[in-house]
Amino acid sequence: MKRKRILSGMQPTGTLHLGNLEGALRNWVRLQDQCEMYCCIVDWHALTTLYNRTDQIAESRRILVAEYVAAGLDPQKCAIFLQSDVKEHAELHLLLSMITPLGWLERVPTYKEKKENLNLEPEAISYGFLGYPVLQAADILVYRANAVPVGKDQAAHLELTREIARRFNHLYGEVFPEPQSLIPEETAVVPGLDGRKMSKSYGNAITLADDADTIAAKVQSAFTTPTKIRKTDPGDPENCVVCRLRRIYDPNHFQISWEECRTGVRGCVQSKRELTELLNAVLEPIRKRRTELLSDPTELDKILSNGAERARATAAETMKVVREAMGISTA
Ligand code: TYM
């Protein structure tokens, strides 16, 4: 039986955080043994916001390779590569852009949100910014991927990818499978320190680079139950960041601590101390491995060039089929 093909990607905009790790990367690691995996670092996507700071993108790409591997991805099992190293993504993006109605893009909720929340300059709302999800569709469809492991914030982009695939298939014949989204149940949206979704741009993230003291300080500042002033005051764990993160990092025993929080048997000080310990136990080995890997940039670049070679072979096959189906070009 043919192995399922999986593609996913992350933007090289700095160090990854717990949202990236628990929302997506954990699933990638889990899938790598039974699937054909393509793990992309989407540097062209990062240009939508960092077009005038390309040095940051270049610096972040090695960080991402190191973090992918430190979190457990095996470069022998999956192709870890840079989007801009596989030009087929750009060709398919162009072709798909011709069959994607503008109205579909203007309705994408992430477009509206980013436009409103990120306080972008009018000139930053570019043609490429609106077309961001078309490039994402090309990333996925150029591998004819069956499934895409991501966090919940990507659900609308995946829905659009399926619509674009259906439209292409309808116009030119069955070329693309409709990719399924693989969104984890408990960690679909990992909360940040202020209770909103954890996100680099909100400044509410715990990152894979944070040392033990930084993690302790961040957890200390996290949003809990505002009316729980004393230990004995009843807490509201469903709406407390510390308790919600505990649920992720202590899945088998969190209920006891939630009950103690609710009934005023435990206070936030104890909950924060215990969460700090839990987080450190998980993050310390990743952090150590990350530092080791970052000390050898040549090795990281080698991972990327090997990955690109494998990715290119698959992408080139798809593009042949696409050109044939559309009846354009002779190559
Ligand atoms: P990006 O770089 O913002 O995020 C990378 C992955 O991390 C997940 N994620 C979260 N999951 C749970 N809780 C959170 N707080 C959280 N924050 C981030 C995201 O859902 C994502 O899975 N558009 C994509 C990049 C992309 C892509 C692709 C993804 C480009 N092409 C093709 C999949 C397939 C993005 O900006 O992810």
Short mmCIF file of C-alpha atoms and ligand atoms in Angstrom, two decimals:
data_model
loop_
_atom_site.label_atom_id
_atom_site.label_comp_id
_atom_site.label_asym_id
_atom_site.label_seq_id
_atom_site.Cartn_x
_atom_site.Cartn_y
_atom_site.Cartn_z
CA MET A 1 0.00 0.00 0.00
CA LYS A 2 1.23 3.48 -0.86
CA ARG A 3 2.25 5.54 2.15
CA LYS A 4 0.24 8.68 2.86
CA ARG A 5 1.93 11.85 1.76
CA ILE A 6 2.13 14.67 4.28
CA LEU A 7 3.25 18.25 3.89
CA SER A 8 3.39 21.03 6.44
CA GLY A 9 5.34 24.22 6.95
CA MET A 10 6.26 27.03 9.30
CA GLN A 11 7.41 30.58 8.70
CA PRO A 12 11.03 31.42 9.56
CA THR A 13 10.22 34.47 11.66
CA GLY A 14 12.33 33.59 14.72
CA THR A 15 12.39 30.90 17.37
CA LEU A 16 9.42 28.53 17.55
CA HIS A 17 7.08 28.59 20.54
CA LEU A 18 4.91 26.11 22.44
CA GLY A 19 2.01 26.76 20.04
CA ASN A 20 4.10 25.66 17.05
CA LEU A 21 5.46 22.71 19.01
CA GLU A 22 2.20 21.34 20.41
CA GLY A 23 -0.11 22.51 17.63
CA ALA A 24 1.90 21.10 14.73
CA LEU A 25 5.44 19.80 15.22
CA ARG A 26 4.48 17.03 17.67
CA ASN A 27 2.15 15.61 15.03
CA TRP A 28 4.86 15.77 12.39
CA VAL A 29 7.17 13.75 14.61
CA ARG A 30 4.41 11.23 15.27
CA LEU A 31 3.65 10.82 11.55
CA GLN A 32 7.21 10.49 10.26
CA ASP A 33 7.41 6.73 10.81
CA GLN A 34 4.39 5.78 8.75
CA CYS A 35 4.15 8.59 6.16
CA GLU A 36 6.12 10.21 3.37
CA MET A 37 6.85 13.57 4.99
CA TYR A 38 7.71 16.98 3.56
CA CYS A 39 8.57 19.54 6.24
CA CYS A 40 8.92 22.96 4.72
CA ILE A 41 10.38 26.24 5.98
CA VAL A 42 8.27 28.78 4.12
CA ASP A 43 10.62 31.69 3.60
CA TRP A 44 8.57 33.22 0.75
CA HIS A 45 5.57 33.39 3.08
CA ALA A 46 7.68 35.19 5.67
CA LEU A 47 8.30 37.92 3.08
CA THR A 48 4.66 39.00 3.41
CA THR A 49 5.55 40.61 6.74
CA LEU A 50 9.38 40.75 6.70
CA TYR A 51 9.93 41.97 3.12
CA ASN A 52 12.16 44.76 4.41
CA ARG A 53 14.02 42.55 6.94
CA THR A 54 15.16 39.64 4.83
CA ASP A 55 18.23 39.20 7.07
CA GLN A 56 15.85 38.01 9.81
CA ILE A 57 14.40 35.37 7.50
CA ALA A 58 17.88 34.13 6.57
CA GLU A 59 18.89 33.93 10.22
CA SER A 60 15.70 32.13 11.22
CA ARG A 61 15.85 29.36 8.66
CA ARG A 62 18.76 27.57 10.37
CA ILE A 63 17.06 28.08 13.72
CA LEU A 64 13.99 26.31 12.35
CA VAL A 65 15.95 23.35 10.99
CA ALA A 66 17.66 22.99 14.37
CA GLU A 67 14.30 23.20 16.15
CA TYR A 68 12.58 20.72 13.85
CA VAL A 69 15.36 18.22 14.53
CA ALA A 70 15.66 19.03 18.25
CA ALA A 71 11.93 18.34 18.63
CA GLY A 72 12.41 14.89 17.10
CA LEU A 73 12.17 15.11 13.31
CA ASP A 74 14.63 12.78 11.64
CA PRO A 75 16.11 14.23 8.43
CA GLN A 76 16.60 10.67 7.14
CA LYS A 77 12.87 10.03 7.36
CA CYS A 78 11.50 13.40 6.24
CA ALA A 79 12.53 15.95 3.70
CA ILE A 80 13.30 19.14 5.65
CA PHE A 81 13.70 21.94 3.12
CA LEU A 82 13.42 25.60 2.27
CA GLN A 83 10.43 26.63 0.14
CA SER A 84 12.55 28.96 -2.02
CA ASP A 85 14.85 26.05 -2.92
CA VAL A 86 12.00 24.32 -4.78
CA LYS A 87 10.93 26.68 -7.57
CA GLU A 88 7.97 24.46 -8.48
CA HIS A 89 6.09 26.07 -5.56
CA ALA A 90 6.32 29.40 -7.40
CA GLU A 91 5.19 27.99 -10.73
CA LEU A 92 2.17 26.26 -9.24
CA HIS A 93 1.36 29.38 -7.22
CA LEU A 94 1.22 31.38 -10.42
CA LEU A 95 -1.03 28.87 -12.17
CA LEU A 96 -3.38 28.56 -9.19
CA SER A 97 -3.56 32.34 -8.86
CA MET A 98 -5.26 32.42 -12.28
CA ILE A 99 -8.14 30.22 -11.14
CA THR A 100 -8.65 31.59 -7.62
CA PRO A 101 -11.43 34.18 -7.49
CA LEU A 102 -10.46 37.35 -5.63
CA GLY A 103 -13.59 37.08 -3.52
CA TRP A 104 -12.38 33.81 -1.99
CA LEU A 105 -9.20 35.54 -0.80
CA GLU A 106 -10.89 38.63 0.56
CA ARG A 107 -13.13 36.40 2.68
CA VAL A 108 -10.25 34.48 4.34
CA PRO A 109 -10.52 35.31 8.07
CA THR A 110 -6.72 35.36 8.64
CA TYR A 111 -6.42 38.08 5.98
CA LYS A 112 -9.01 40.26 7.68
CA GLU A 113 -7.55 39.59 11.15
CA LYS A 114 -3.96 40.31 10.19
CA LYS A 115 -5.00 43.46 8.39
CA GLU A 116 -6.81 44.71 11.48
CA ASN A 117 -4.61 43.38 14.33
CA LEU A 118 -1.07 43.79 13.12
CA ASN A 119 -1.29 47.53 12.51
CA LEU A 120 0.34 47.16 9.13
CA GLU A 121 1.30 50.16 7.02
CA PRO A 122 -1.00 50.47 3.98
CA GLU A 123 1.90 49.56 1.68
CA ALA A 124 2.40 46.30 3.60
CA ILE A 125 -1.03 45.11 2.45
CA SER A 126 0.51 43.83 -0.75
CA TYR A 127 -0.63 41.69 -3.64
CA GLY A 128 1.41 38.83 -2.13
CA PHE A 129 -0.17 39.37 1.29
CA LEU A 130 -3.65 38.81 -0.14
CA GLY A 131 -2.36 35.85 -2.15
CA TYR A 132 -0.68 34.24 0.87
CA PRO A 133 -3.17 31.32 1.00
CA VAL A 134 -2.73 30.61 -2.73
CA LEU A 135 1.00 30.14 -2.15
CA GLN A 136 0.13 27.88 0.79
CA ALA A 137 -2.20 25.86 -1.46
CA ALA A 138 0.67 25.52 -3.95
CA ASP A 139 3.00 24.29 -1.15
CA ILE A 140 0.55 21.52 -0.37
CA LEU A 141 -0.73 20.61 -3.82
CA VAL A 142 2.69 20.53 -5.47
CA TYR A 143 3.31 17.33 -3.44
CA ARG A 144 -0.25 16.10 -3.99
CA ALA A 145 -0.30 15.74 -0.20
CA ASN A 146 -3.07 13.69 1.39
CA ALA A 147 -2.93 15.41 4.75
CA VAL A 148 -1.56 18.53 6.45
CA PRO A 149 -0.82 18.56 10.21
CA VAL A 150 -1.40 22.10 11.54
CA GLY A 151 -2.94 24.09 14.40
CA LYS A 152 -6.52 25.32 14.24
CA ASP A 153 -5.55 28.78 12.98
CA GLN A 154 -4.72 27.17 9.62
CA ALA A 155 -8.13 25.52 9.14
CA ALA A 156 -9.44 28.27 6.83
CA HIS A 157 -6.32 28.06 4.64
CA LEU A 158 -6.79 24.31 4.32
CA GLU A 159 -10.43 24.74 3.38
CA LEU A 160 -9.39 27.18 0.67
CA THR A 161 -6.72 24.75 -0.53
CA ARG A 162 -9.42 22.10 -0.97
CA GLU A 163 -11.61 24.56 -2.89
CA ILE A 164 -8.73 25.48 -5.20
CA ALA A 165 -7.94 21.77 -5.75
CA ARG A 166 -11.59 21.07 -6.61
CA ARG A 167 -11.67 23.98 -9.01
CA PHE A 168 -8.47 22.85 -10.74
CA ASN A 169 -9.72 19.26 -11.01
CA HIS A 170 -13.04 20.46 -12.39
CA LEU A 171 -11.34 22.62 -15.05
CA TYR A 172 -8.49 20.36 -16.13
CA GLY A 173 -9.16 16.84 -14.83
CA GLU A 174 -8.38 14.97 -11.62
CA VAL A 175 -4.84 15.89 -10.63
CA PHE A 176 -4.96 16.81 -6.96
CA PRO A 177 -6.27 14.85 -3.98
CA GLU A 178 -8.20 17.05 -1.53
CA PRO A 179 -5.85 17.32 1.45
CA GLN A 180 -7.25 16.60 4.87
CA SER A 181 -6.33 18.84 7.86
CA LEU A 182 -4.83 17.03 10.85
CA ILE A 183 -5.58 19.30 13.80
CA PRO A 184 -4.81 18.00 17.30
CA GLU A 185 -7.73 17.86 19.71
CA GLU A 186 -6.32 19.20 22.97
CA THR A 187 -3.69 21.51 21.51
CA ALA A 188 -5.50 22.95 18.49
CA VAL A 189 -5.06 26.42 20.02
CA VAL A 190 -2.31 26.69 22.64
CA PRO A 191 -2.98 29.74 24.83
CA GLY A 192 -0.34 32.44 25.29
CA LEU A 193 0.54 34.09 28.62
CA ASP A 194 -2.27 36.65 28.23
CA GLY A 195 -4.96 34.09 27.36
CA ARG A 196 -5.08 34.90 23.63
CA LYS A 197 -3.70 32.39 21.13
CA MET A 198 0.05 31.98 21.65
CA SER A 199 1.69 33.95 18.87
CA LYS A 200 5.01 35.59 18.13
CA SER A 201 3.30 38.78 17.04
CA TYR A 202 1.32 39.09 20.29
CA GLY A 203 4.46 38.88 22.47
CA ASN A 204 2.77 36.26 24.68
CA ALA A 205 4.88 33.21 23.83
CA ILE A 206 7.13 30.77 25.66
CA THR A 207 9.79 29.78 23.13
CA LEU A 208 12.06 26.81 22.59
CA ALA A 209 15.03 29.10 23.29
CA ASP A 210 13.84 30.32 26.71
CA ASP A 211 16.08 29.18 29.57
CA ALA A 212 14.75 27.92 32.90
CA ASP A 213 14.76 31.38 34.53
CA THR A 214 12.97 33.00 31.60
CA ILE A 215 10.31 30.29 31.66
CA ALA A 216 9.84 30.79 35.40
CA ALA A 217 9.48 34.56 34.94
CA LYS A 218 7.04 34.16 32.06
CA VAL A 219 4.86 31.64 33.93
CA GLN A 220 4.95 34.03 36.88
CA SER A 221 3.40 36.73 34.68
CA ALA A 222 0.74 34.46 33.16
CA PHE A 223 -2.96 35.28 33.34
CA THR A 224 -4.88 33.27 36.00
CA THR A 225 -8.33 33.77 37.60
CA PRO A 226 -8.57 37.52 38.33
CA THR A 227 -10.86 36.96 41.34
CA LYS A 228 -8.56 34.37 42.93
CA ILE A 229 -6.52 36.64 45.16
CA ARG A 230 -5.93 34.29 48.09
CA LYS A 231 -5.20 30.59 47.84
CA THR A 232 -8.63 29.80 49.31
CA ASP A 233 -10.56 31.82 46.69
CA PRO A 234 -12.19 29.54 44.08
CA GLY A 235 -10.39 29.43 40.73
CA ASP A 236 -11.73 28.98 37.19
CA PRO A 237 -9.24 26.56 35.55
CA GLU A 238 -10.97 26.51 32.14
CA ASN A 239 -10.13 30.18 31.77
CA CYS A 240 -6.72 30.21 33.45
CA VAL A 241 -3.63 30.04 31.26
CA VAL A 242 -1.57 28.23 33.89
CA CYS A 243 -4.24 25.53 34.30
CA ARG A 244 -4.78 25.18 30.55
CA LEU A 245 -1.06 24.71 29.94
CA ARG A 246 -0.97 22.21 32.79
CA ARG A 247 -3.61 20.18 31.02
CA ILE A 248 -1.31 19.94 27.98
CA TYR A 249 1.83 19.05 29.91
CA ASP A 250 0.26 16.83 32.58
CA PRO A 251 -2.56 15.13 30.65
CA ASN A 252 -3.00 12.24 33.09
CA HIS A 253 -3.16 14.13 36.38
CA PHE A 254 -4.28 17.66 35.61
CA GLN A 255 -7.84 16.98 36.86
CA ILE A 256 -6.66 16.75 40.48
CA SER A 257 -4.92 20.12 40.31
CA TRP A 258 -7.93 21.69 38.56
CA GLU A 259 -10.25 20.43 41.29
CA GLU A 260 -7.90 21.75 43.99
CA CYS A 261 -7.79 25.11 42.20
CA ARG A 262 -11.60 25.27 41.97
CA THR A 263 -12.11 24.40 45.62
CA GLY A 264 -9.42 26.72 46.96
CA VAL A 265 -7.18 23.92 48.21
CA ARG A 266 -4.33 25.21 46.08
CA GLY A 267 -3.23 28.68 45.10
CA CYS A 268 -1.78 30.13 41.92
CA VAL A 269 1.72 30.26 43.43
CA GLN A 270 1.83 26.46 43.70
CA SER A 271 0.24 26.00 40.26
CA LYS A 272 2.79 28.29 38.67
CA ARG A 273 5.72 26.59 40.38
CA GLU A 274 4.55 23.15 39.26
CA LEU A 275 3.88 24.28 35.70
CA THR A 276 7.37 25.79 35.50
CA GLU A 277 8.81 22.41 36.53
CA LEU A 278 6.69 20.53 34.00
CA LEU A 279 7.65 22.88 31.18
CA ASN A 280 11.32 22.72 32.02
CA ALA A 281 11.32 18.94 32.06
CA VAL A 282 9.93 18.94 28.50
CA LEU A 283 11.89 21.88 27.11
CA GLU A 284 15.32 21.31 28.62
CA PRO A 285 16.34 18.38 26.38
CA ILE A 286 14.96 20.18 23.28
CA ARG A 287 16.85 23.34 24.25
CA LYS A 288 20.09 21.42 24.76
CA ARG A 289 19.83 19.63 21.45
CA ARG A 290 18.88 22.89 19.72
CA THR A 291 22.05 24.59 20.99
CA GLU A 292 24.23 21.66 19.89
CA LEU A 293 22.69 21.65 16.42
CA LEU A 294 23.02 25.41 16.00
CA SER A 295 26.76 25.13 16.63
CA ASP A 296 27.14 23.29 13.32
CA PRO A 297 25.61 25.45 10.56
CA THR A 298 27.25 23.38 7.81
CA GLU A 299 25.35 20.32 8.98
CA LEU A 300 22.09 22.30 9.07
CA ASP A 301 22.65 23.54 5.52
CA LYS A 302 23.34 19.98 4.45
CA ILE A 303 20.00 18.86 5.87
CA LEU A 304 18.31 21.61 3.84
CA SER A 305 20.06 20.79 0.58
CA ASN A 306 19.35 17.04 0.90
CA GLY A 307 15.74 17.82 1.76
CA ALA A 308 15.35 20.17 -1.20
CA GLU A 309 16.68 17.53 -3.56
CA ARG A 310 14.05 15.03 -2.43
CA ALA A 311 11.27 17.61 -2.43
CA ARG A 312 12.22 18.83 -5.91
CA ALA A 313 11.94 15.35 -7.38
CA THR A 314 8.34 14.96 -6.17
CA ALA A 315 7.34 18.53 -7.03
CA ALA A 316 8.79 18.21 -10.55
CA GLU A 317 6.68 15.08 -11.15
CA THR A 318 3.52 16.92 -10.14
CA MET A 319 4.33 19.90 -12.35
CA LYS A 320 4.69 17.64 -15.36
CA VAL A 321 1.22 16.28 -14.73
CA VAL A 322 -0.15 19.80 -14.14
CA ARG A 323 1.30 21.21 -17.37
CA GLU A 324 -0.02 18.26 -19.30
CA ALA A 325 -3.48 18.55 -17.77
CA MET A 326 -3.63 22.25 -18.61
CA GLY A 327 -2.19 21.73 -22.06
CA ILE A 328 0.37 24.49 -21.67
CA SER A 329 4.15 24.33 -22.23
CA THR A 330 5.89 21.57 -24.06
CA ALA A 331 8.63 20.71 -21.58
P1 TYM B 1 2.94 29.52 11.30
O1 TYM B 1 4.37 29.66 10.93
O2 TYM B 1 2.22 30.70 11.82
O3 TYM B 1 2.75 28.39 12.38
C1 TYM B 1 3.32 27.11 12.22
C2 TYM B 1 2.38 26.06 12.79
O4 TYM B 1 2.15 26.29 14.18
C3 TYM B 1 0.75 26.27 14.44
N1 TYM B 1 0.46 27.20 15.55
C4 TYM B 1 -0.30 26.91 16.61
N2 TYM B 1 -0.97 25.78 16.95
C5 TYM B 1 -1.64 25.79 18.12
N3 TYM B 1 -1.67 26.87 18.97
C6 TYM B 1 -1.02 28.01 18.66
N4 TYM B 1 -1.05 29.04 19.51
C7 TYM B 1 -0.30 28.07 17.43
N5 TYM B 1 0.45 29.02 16.82
C8 TYM B 1 0.90 28.48 15.67
C9 TYM B 1 0.11 26.74 13.14
O5 TYM B 1 -1.23 26.32 13.07
C10 TYM B 1 1.00 26.05 12.13
O6 TYM B 1 0.59 24.72 11.94
N6 TYM B 1 0.49 29.63 6.96
C11 TYM B 1 1.31 28.79 7.81
C12 TYM B 1 2.59 28.30 7.14
C13 TYM B 1 2.43 27.50 5.90
C14 TYM B 1 1.90 26.19 5.80
C15 TYM B 1 2.01 25.84 4.44
C16 TYM B 1 1.38 25.30 6.73
C17 TYM B 1 2.78 27.89 4.64
N7 TYM B 1 2.54 26.89 3.78
C18 TYM B 1 1.57 24.60 3.97
C19 TYM B 1 0.94 24.06 6.26
C20 TYM B 1 1.03 23.74 4.92
C21 TYM B 1 1.71 29.61 9.02
O7 TYM B 1 1.76 30.81 8.99
O8 TYM B 1 2.13 28.88 10.08
#
